[in-house]
Short mmCIF file of C-alpha atoms and ligand atoms in Angstrom, two decimals:
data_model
loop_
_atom_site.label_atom_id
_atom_site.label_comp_id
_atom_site.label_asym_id
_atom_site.label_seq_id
_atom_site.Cartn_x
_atom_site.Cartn_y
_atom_site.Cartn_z
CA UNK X 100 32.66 -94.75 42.72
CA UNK X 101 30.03 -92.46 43.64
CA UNK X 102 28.17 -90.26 41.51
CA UNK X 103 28.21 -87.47 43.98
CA UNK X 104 29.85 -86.60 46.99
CA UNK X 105 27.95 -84.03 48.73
CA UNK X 106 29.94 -82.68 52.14
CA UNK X 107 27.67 -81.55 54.24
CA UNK X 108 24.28 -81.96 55.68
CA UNK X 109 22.76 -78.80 56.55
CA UNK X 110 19.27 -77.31 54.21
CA UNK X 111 21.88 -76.82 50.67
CA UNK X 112 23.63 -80.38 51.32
CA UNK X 113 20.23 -82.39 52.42
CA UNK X 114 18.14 -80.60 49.96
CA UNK X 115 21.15 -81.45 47.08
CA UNK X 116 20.94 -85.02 48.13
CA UNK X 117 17.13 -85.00 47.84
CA UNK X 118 17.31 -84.16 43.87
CA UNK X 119 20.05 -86.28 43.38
CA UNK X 120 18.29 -88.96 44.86
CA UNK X 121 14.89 -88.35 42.74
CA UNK X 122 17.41 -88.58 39.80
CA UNK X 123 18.98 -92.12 40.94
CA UNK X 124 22.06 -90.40 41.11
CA UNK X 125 24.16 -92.47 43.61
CA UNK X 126 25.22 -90.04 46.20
CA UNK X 127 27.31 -89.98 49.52
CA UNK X 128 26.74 -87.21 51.87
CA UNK X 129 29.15 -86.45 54.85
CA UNK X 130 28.11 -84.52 57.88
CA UNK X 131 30.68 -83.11 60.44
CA UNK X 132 27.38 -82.09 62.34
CA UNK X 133 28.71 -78.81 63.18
CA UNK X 134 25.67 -76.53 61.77
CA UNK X 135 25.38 -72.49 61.65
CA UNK X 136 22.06 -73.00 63.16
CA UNK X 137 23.08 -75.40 65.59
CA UNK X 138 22.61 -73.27 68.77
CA UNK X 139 19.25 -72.29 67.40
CA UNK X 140 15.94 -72.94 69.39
CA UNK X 141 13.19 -72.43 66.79
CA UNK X 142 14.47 -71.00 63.06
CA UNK X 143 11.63 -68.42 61.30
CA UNK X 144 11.40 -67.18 57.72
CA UNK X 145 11.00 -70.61 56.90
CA UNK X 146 7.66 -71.45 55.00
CA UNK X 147 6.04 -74.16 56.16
CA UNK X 148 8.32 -74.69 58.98
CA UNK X 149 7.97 -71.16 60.93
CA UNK X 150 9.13 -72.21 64.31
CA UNK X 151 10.41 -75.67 63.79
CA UNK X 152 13.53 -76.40 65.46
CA UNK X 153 16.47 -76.80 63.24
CA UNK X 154 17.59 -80.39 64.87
CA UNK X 155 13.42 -81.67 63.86
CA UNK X 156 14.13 -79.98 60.47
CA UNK X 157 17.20 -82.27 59.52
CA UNK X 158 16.18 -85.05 61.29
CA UNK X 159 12.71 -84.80 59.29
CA UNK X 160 14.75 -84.31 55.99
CA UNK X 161 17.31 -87.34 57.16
CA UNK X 162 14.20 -89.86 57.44
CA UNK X 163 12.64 -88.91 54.39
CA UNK X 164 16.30 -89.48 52.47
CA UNK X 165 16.05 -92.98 53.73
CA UNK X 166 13.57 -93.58 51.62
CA UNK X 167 15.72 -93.14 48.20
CA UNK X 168 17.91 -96.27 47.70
CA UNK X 169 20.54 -93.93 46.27
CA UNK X 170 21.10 -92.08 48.55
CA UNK X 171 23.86 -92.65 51.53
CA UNK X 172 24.15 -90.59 54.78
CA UNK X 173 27.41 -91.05 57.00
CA UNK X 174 28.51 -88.92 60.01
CA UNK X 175 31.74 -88.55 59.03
CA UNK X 176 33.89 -85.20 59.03
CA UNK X 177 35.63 -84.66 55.30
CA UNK X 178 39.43 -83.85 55.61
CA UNK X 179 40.66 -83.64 51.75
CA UNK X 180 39.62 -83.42 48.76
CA UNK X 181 41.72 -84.44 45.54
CA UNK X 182 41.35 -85.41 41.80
CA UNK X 183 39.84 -84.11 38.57
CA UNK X 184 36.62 -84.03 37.31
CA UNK X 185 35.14 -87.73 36.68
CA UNK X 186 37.36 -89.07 39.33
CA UNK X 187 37.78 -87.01 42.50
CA UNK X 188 39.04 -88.83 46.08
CA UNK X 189 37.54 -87.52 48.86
CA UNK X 190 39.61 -88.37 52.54
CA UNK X 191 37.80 -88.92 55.81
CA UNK X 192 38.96 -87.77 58.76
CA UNK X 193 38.77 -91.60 60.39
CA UNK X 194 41.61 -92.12 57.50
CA UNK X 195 39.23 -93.69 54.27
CA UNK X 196 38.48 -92.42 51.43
CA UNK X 197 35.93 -92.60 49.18
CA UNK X 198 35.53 -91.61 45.27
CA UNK X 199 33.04 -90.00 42.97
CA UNK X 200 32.74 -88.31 39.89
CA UNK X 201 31.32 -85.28 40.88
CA UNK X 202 31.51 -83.23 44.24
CA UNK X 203 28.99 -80.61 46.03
CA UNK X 204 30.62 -78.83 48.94
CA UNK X 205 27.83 -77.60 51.09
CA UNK X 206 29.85 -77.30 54.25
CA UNK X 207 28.87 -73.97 55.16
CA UNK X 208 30.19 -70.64 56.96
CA UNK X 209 31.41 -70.00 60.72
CA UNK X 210 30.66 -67.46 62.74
CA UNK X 211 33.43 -64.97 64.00
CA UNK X 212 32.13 -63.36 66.59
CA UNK X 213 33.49 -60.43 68.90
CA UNK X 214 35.26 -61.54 72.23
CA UNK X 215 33.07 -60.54 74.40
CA UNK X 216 32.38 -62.33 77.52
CA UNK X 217 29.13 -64.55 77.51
CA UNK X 218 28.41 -63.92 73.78
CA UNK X 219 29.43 -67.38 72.48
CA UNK X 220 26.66 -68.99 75.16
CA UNK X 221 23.99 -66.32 74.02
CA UNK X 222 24.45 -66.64 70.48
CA UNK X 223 21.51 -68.13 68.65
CA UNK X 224 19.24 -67.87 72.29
CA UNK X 225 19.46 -64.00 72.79
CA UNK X 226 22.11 -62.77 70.68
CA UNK X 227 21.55 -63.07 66.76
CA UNK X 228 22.61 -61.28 63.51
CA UNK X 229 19.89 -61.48 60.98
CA UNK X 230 16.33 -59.60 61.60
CA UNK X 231 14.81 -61.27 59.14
CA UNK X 232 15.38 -64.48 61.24
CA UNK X 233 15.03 -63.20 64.99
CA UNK X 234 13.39 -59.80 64.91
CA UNK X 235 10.15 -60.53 64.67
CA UNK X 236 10.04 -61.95 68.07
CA UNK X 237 10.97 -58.69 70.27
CA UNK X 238 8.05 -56.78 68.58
CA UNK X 239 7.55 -53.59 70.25
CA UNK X 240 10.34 -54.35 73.08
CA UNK X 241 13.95 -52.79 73.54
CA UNK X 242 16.58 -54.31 71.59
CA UNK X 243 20.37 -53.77 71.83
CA UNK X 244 22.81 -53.52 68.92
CA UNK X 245 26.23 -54.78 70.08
CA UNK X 246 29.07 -53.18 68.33
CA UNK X 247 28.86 -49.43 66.52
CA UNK X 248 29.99 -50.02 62.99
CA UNK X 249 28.20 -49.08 59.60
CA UNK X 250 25.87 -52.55 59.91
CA UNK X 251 24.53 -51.17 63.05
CA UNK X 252 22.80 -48.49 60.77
CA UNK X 253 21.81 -50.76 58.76
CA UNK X 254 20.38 -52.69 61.63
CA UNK X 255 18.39 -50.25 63.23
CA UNK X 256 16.62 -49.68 59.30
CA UNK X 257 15.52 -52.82 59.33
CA UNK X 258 14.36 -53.15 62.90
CA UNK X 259 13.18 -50.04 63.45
CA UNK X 260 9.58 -50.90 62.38
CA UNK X 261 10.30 -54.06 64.34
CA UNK X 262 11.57 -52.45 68.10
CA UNK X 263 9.72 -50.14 70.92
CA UNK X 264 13.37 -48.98 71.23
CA UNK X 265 16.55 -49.44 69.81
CA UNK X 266 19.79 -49.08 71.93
CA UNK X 267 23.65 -48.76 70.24
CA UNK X 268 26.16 -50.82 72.93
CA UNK X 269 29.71 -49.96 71.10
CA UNK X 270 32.01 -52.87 72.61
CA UNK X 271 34.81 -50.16 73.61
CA UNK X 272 32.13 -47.36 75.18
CA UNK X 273 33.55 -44.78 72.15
CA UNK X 274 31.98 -44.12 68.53
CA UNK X 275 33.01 -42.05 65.63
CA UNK X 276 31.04 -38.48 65.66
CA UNK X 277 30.09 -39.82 61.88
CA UNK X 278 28.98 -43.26 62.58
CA UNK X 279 27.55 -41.48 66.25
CA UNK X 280 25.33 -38.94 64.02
CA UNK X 281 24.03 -41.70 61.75
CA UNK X 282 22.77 -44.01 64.57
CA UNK X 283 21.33 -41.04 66.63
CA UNK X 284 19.30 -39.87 63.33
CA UNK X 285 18.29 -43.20 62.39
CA UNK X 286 16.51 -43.44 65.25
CA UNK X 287 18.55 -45.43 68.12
CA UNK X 288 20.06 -44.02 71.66
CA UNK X 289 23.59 -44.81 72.22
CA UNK X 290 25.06 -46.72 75.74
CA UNK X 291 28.36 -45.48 75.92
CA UNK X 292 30.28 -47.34 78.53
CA UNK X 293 32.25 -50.23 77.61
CA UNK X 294 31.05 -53.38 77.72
CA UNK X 295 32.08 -56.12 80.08
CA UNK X 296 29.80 -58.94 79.43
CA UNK X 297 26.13 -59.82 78.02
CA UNK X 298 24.28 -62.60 79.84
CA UNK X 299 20.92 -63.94 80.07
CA UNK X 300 18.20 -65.44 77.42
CA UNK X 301 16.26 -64.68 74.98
CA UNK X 302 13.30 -61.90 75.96
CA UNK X 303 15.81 -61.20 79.06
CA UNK X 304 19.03 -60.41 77.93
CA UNK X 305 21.75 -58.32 80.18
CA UNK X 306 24.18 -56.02 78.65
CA UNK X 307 26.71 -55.27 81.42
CA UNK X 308 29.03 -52.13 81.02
CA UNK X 309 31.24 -50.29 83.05
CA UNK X 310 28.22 -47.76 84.38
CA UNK X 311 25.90 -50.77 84.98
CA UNK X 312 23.63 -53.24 83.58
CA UNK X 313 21.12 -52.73 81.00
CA UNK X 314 17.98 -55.20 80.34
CA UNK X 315 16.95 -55.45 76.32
CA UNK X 316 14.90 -58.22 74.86
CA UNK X 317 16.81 -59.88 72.32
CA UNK X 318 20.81 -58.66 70.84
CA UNK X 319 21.83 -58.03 67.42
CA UNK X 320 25.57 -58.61 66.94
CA UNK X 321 27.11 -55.97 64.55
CA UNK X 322 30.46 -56.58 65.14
CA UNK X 323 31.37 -60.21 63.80
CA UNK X 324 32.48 -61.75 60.80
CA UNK X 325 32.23 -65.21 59.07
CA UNK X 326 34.94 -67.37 57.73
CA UNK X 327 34.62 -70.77 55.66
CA UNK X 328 33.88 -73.49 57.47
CA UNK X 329 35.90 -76.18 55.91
CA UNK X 330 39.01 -76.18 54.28
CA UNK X 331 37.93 -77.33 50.78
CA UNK X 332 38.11 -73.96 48.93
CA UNK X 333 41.27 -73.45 49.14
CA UNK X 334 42.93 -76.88 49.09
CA UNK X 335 41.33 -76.37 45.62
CA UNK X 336 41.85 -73.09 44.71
CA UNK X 337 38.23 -72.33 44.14
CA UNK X 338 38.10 -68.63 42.83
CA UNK X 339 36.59 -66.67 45.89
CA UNK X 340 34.28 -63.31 46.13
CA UNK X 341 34.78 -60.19 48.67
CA UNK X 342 32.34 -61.43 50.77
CA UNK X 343 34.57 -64.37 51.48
CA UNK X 344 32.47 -66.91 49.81
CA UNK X 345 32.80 -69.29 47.03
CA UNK X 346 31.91 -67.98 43.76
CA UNK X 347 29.32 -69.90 41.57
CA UNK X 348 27.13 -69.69 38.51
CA UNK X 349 23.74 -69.94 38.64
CA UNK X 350 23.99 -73.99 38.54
CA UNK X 351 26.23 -74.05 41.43
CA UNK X 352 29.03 -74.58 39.04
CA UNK X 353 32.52 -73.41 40.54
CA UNK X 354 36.32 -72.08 39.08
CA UNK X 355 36.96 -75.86 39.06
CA UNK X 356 35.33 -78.15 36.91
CA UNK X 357 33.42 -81.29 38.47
CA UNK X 358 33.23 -79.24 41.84
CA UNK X 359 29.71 -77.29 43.03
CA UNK X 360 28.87 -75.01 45.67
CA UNK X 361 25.74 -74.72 47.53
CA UNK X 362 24.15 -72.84 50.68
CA UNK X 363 26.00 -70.09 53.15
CA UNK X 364 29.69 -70.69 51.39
CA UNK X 365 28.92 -70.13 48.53
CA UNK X 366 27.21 -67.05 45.81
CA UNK X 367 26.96 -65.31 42.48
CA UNK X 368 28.97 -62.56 41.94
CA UNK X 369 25.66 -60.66 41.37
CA UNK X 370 24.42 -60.43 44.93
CA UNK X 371 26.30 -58.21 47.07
CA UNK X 372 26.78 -60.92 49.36
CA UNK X 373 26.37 -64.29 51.63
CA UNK X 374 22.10 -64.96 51.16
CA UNK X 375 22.27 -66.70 54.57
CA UNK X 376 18.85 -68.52 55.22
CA UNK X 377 17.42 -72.00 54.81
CA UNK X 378 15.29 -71.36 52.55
CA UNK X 379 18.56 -69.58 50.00
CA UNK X 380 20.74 -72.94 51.19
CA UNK X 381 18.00 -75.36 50.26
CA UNK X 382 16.69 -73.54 47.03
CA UNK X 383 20.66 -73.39 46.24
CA UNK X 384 21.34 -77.16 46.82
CA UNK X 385 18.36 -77.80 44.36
CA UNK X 386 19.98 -75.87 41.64
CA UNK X 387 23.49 -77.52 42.16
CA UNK X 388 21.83 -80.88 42.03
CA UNK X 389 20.11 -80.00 38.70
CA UNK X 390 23.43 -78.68 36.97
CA UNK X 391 25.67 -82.13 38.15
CA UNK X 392 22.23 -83.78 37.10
CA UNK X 393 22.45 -81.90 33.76
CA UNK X 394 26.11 -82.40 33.35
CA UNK X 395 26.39 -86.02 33.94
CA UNK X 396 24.34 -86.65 31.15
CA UNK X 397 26.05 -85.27 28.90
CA UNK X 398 29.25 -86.72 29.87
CA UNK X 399 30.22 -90.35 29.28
CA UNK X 400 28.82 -93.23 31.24
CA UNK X 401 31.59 -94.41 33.79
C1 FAD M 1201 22.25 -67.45 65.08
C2 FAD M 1201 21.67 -67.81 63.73
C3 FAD M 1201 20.30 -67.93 63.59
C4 FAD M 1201 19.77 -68.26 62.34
N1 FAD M 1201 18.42 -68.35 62.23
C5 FAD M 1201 17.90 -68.60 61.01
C6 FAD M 1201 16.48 -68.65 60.86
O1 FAD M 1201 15.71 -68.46 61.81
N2 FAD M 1201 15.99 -68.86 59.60
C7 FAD M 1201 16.81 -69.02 58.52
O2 FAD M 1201 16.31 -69.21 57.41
N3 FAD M 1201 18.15 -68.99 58.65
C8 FAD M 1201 18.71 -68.80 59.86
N4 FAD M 1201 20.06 -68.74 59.99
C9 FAD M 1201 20.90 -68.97 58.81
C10 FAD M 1201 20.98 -70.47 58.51
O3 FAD M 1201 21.41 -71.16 59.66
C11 FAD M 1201 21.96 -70.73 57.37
O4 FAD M 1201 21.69 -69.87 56.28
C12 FAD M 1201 21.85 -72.19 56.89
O5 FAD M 1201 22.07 -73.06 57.95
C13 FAD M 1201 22.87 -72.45 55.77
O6 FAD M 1201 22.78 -73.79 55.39
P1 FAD M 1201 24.04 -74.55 54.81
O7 FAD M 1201 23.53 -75.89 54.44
O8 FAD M 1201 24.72 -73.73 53.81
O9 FAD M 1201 25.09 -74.66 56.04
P2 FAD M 1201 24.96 -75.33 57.48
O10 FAD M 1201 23.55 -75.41 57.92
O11 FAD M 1201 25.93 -74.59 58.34
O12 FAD M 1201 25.48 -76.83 57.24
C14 FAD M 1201 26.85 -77.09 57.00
C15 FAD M 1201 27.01 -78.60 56.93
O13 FAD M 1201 28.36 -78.92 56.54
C16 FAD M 1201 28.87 -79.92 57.42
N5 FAD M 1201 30.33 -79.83 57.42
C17 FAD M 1201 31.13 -78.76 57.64
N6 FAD M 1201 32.43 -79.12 57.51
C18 FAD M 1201 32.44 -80.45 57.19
C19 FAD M 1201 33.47 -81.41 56.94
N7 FAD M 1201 34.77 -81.08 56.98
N8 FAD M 1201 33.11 -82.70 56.68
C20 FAD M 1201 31.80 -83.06 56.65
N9 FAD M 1201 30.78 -82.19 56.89
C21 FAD M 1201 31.10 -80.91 57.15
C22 FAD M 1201 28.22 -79.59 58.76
O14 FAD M 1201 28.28 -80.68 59.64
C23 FAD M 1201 26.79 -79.30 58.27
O15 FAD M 1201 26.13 -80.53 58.05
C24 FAD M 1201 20.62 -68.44 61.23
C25 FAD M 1201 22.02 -68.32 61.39
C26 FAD M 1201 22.53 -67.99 62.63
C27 FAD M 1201 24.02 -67.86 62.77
#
């Protein structure tokens, strides 16, 4: 019997196992390795680690884990999870199961994006969603907003002091006179062809339409959507926000006792939604790893 299980291994499930550790808390953590940033060369916004690839980021954080004797890493994909607080079972997809008292899911969201030829091979290395993680990059170049929907507004606010130029590419070539009128005033032209495909690489990306190609720097996807990652929310019922996430206290604490949240599945019902960066996982993973700290000793030795 564990005292933790923690499922999942990106910043909120390593960073949750590092506390834990510190603690002597035993703890198991499971990694499916399938991680948001996964297709990502460098990751920014990251203090202290502007730059660094994601893979040298968790492979840093996995050899300084094996220094805490309490603390347990297996690649192993989570498939169920079942019990009450104190005494929860959690199955393996290679058929075991293992058991521990308290449970952190930190397993992430993934990312529904719009079917558009080439975009799955571009995303993360051309095609992003977040200018606080990408923009910076395509200072003073033309960048392309794929998809004409209220976020594109809000997408050419924040990278309009970012871009040389901002081009709209809605996927279907047609665009509400409203949502038209908005992007035109907030600054951004408007390609309207349909799309076809996008190709290329970061700093060289092609949008191909149905009048021709255009070249932009770098592609901001305004059209997707993100779903949970694993099925652990609602095999438990976990009470769930609009945003699609798990709801949490500020401790990480969840509907269900004994379960904890942490990282890009998870918020408070005070933000207006998903806080998706490394930095909000990891700082997140801390707090859950405080509150089953606080909690366990309270309860009753096992
Ligand atoms: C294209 C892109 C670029 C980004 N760039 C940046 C950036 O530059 N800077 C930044 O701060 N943020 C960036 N982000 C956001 C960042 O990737 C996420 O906010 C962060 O990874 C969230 O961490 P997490 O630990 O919650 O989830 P993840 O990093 O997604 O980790 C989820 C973990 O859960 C595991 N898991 C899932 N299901 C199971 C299961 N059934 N069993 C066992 N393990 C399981 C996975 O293997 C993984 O270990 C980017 C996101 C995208 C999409």
């Amino acid at each position: 019997m564990y005292d933790v299980i923690v499922i999942g291994a990106g910043p909120a499930g390593l960073q949750t196992a590092l506390t834990l550790g510190r603690m002597h808390r035993s703890v198991l953590v499971l990694d499916s390795g399938e991680y948001r940033n996964g297709p990502v060369a460098h990751m920014h916004n990251v203090v202290g680690n502007d730059g660094t690839p994601p893979a040298d980021f968790r492979a840093s954080a996995r050899a300084q884990l094996a220094a805490y004797g309490d603390v347990e890493m297996r690649d192993a994909a989570a498939s169920q999870v079942t019990g009450e607080r104190d005494d929860f079972t959690v199955e393996l997809a290679d058929g075991t199961s293992e058991r521990a008292r308290r449970i952190v899911l930190a397993t992430g969201v993934a990312d529904a994006l719009p079917a558009v030829p080439g975009l799955d091979d571009l995303w993360g290395r051309g095609a992003y969603n977040c200018p606080f993680c990408d923009g910076h990059e395509f200072s003073g170049a033309r960048i392309g907003i794929l998809g004409a929907t209220e976020r594109s507004a809000h997408l050419i606010g924040m990278l309009g002091r970012i871009a040389g130029e901002i081009v709209v590419f809605p996927l279907d070539g047609t665009t509400d006179p409203d949502v038209m009128a908005q992007l035109t005033q907030a600054g951004a032209t408007v390609h309207r062809a349909p799309v076809t495909s996008v190709g290329g690489a970061d700093g060289d990306v092609t949008v191909r339409t149905a009048d021709g190609d255009a070249a932009v720097a770098g592609l901001f996807v305004a059209a997707g959507s993100v779903r949970q990652r694993a099925p652990f929310a609602e095999q438990l019922g976990l009470r769930m926000l609009p945003s699609g996430a798990i709801e949490v206290d500020d401790f990480g604490s969840t509907s269900r006792p004994g379960i904890s949240a942490a990282g890009d599945l998870a918020h408070r019902a005070a933000l207006p939604g998903i806080m998706a960066s490394v930095i909000a996982a990891a700082a997140a993973g801390q707090l859950a790893a405080v509150g089953v700290v606080r909690e366990l000793m309270v309860a009753p030795a096992q």
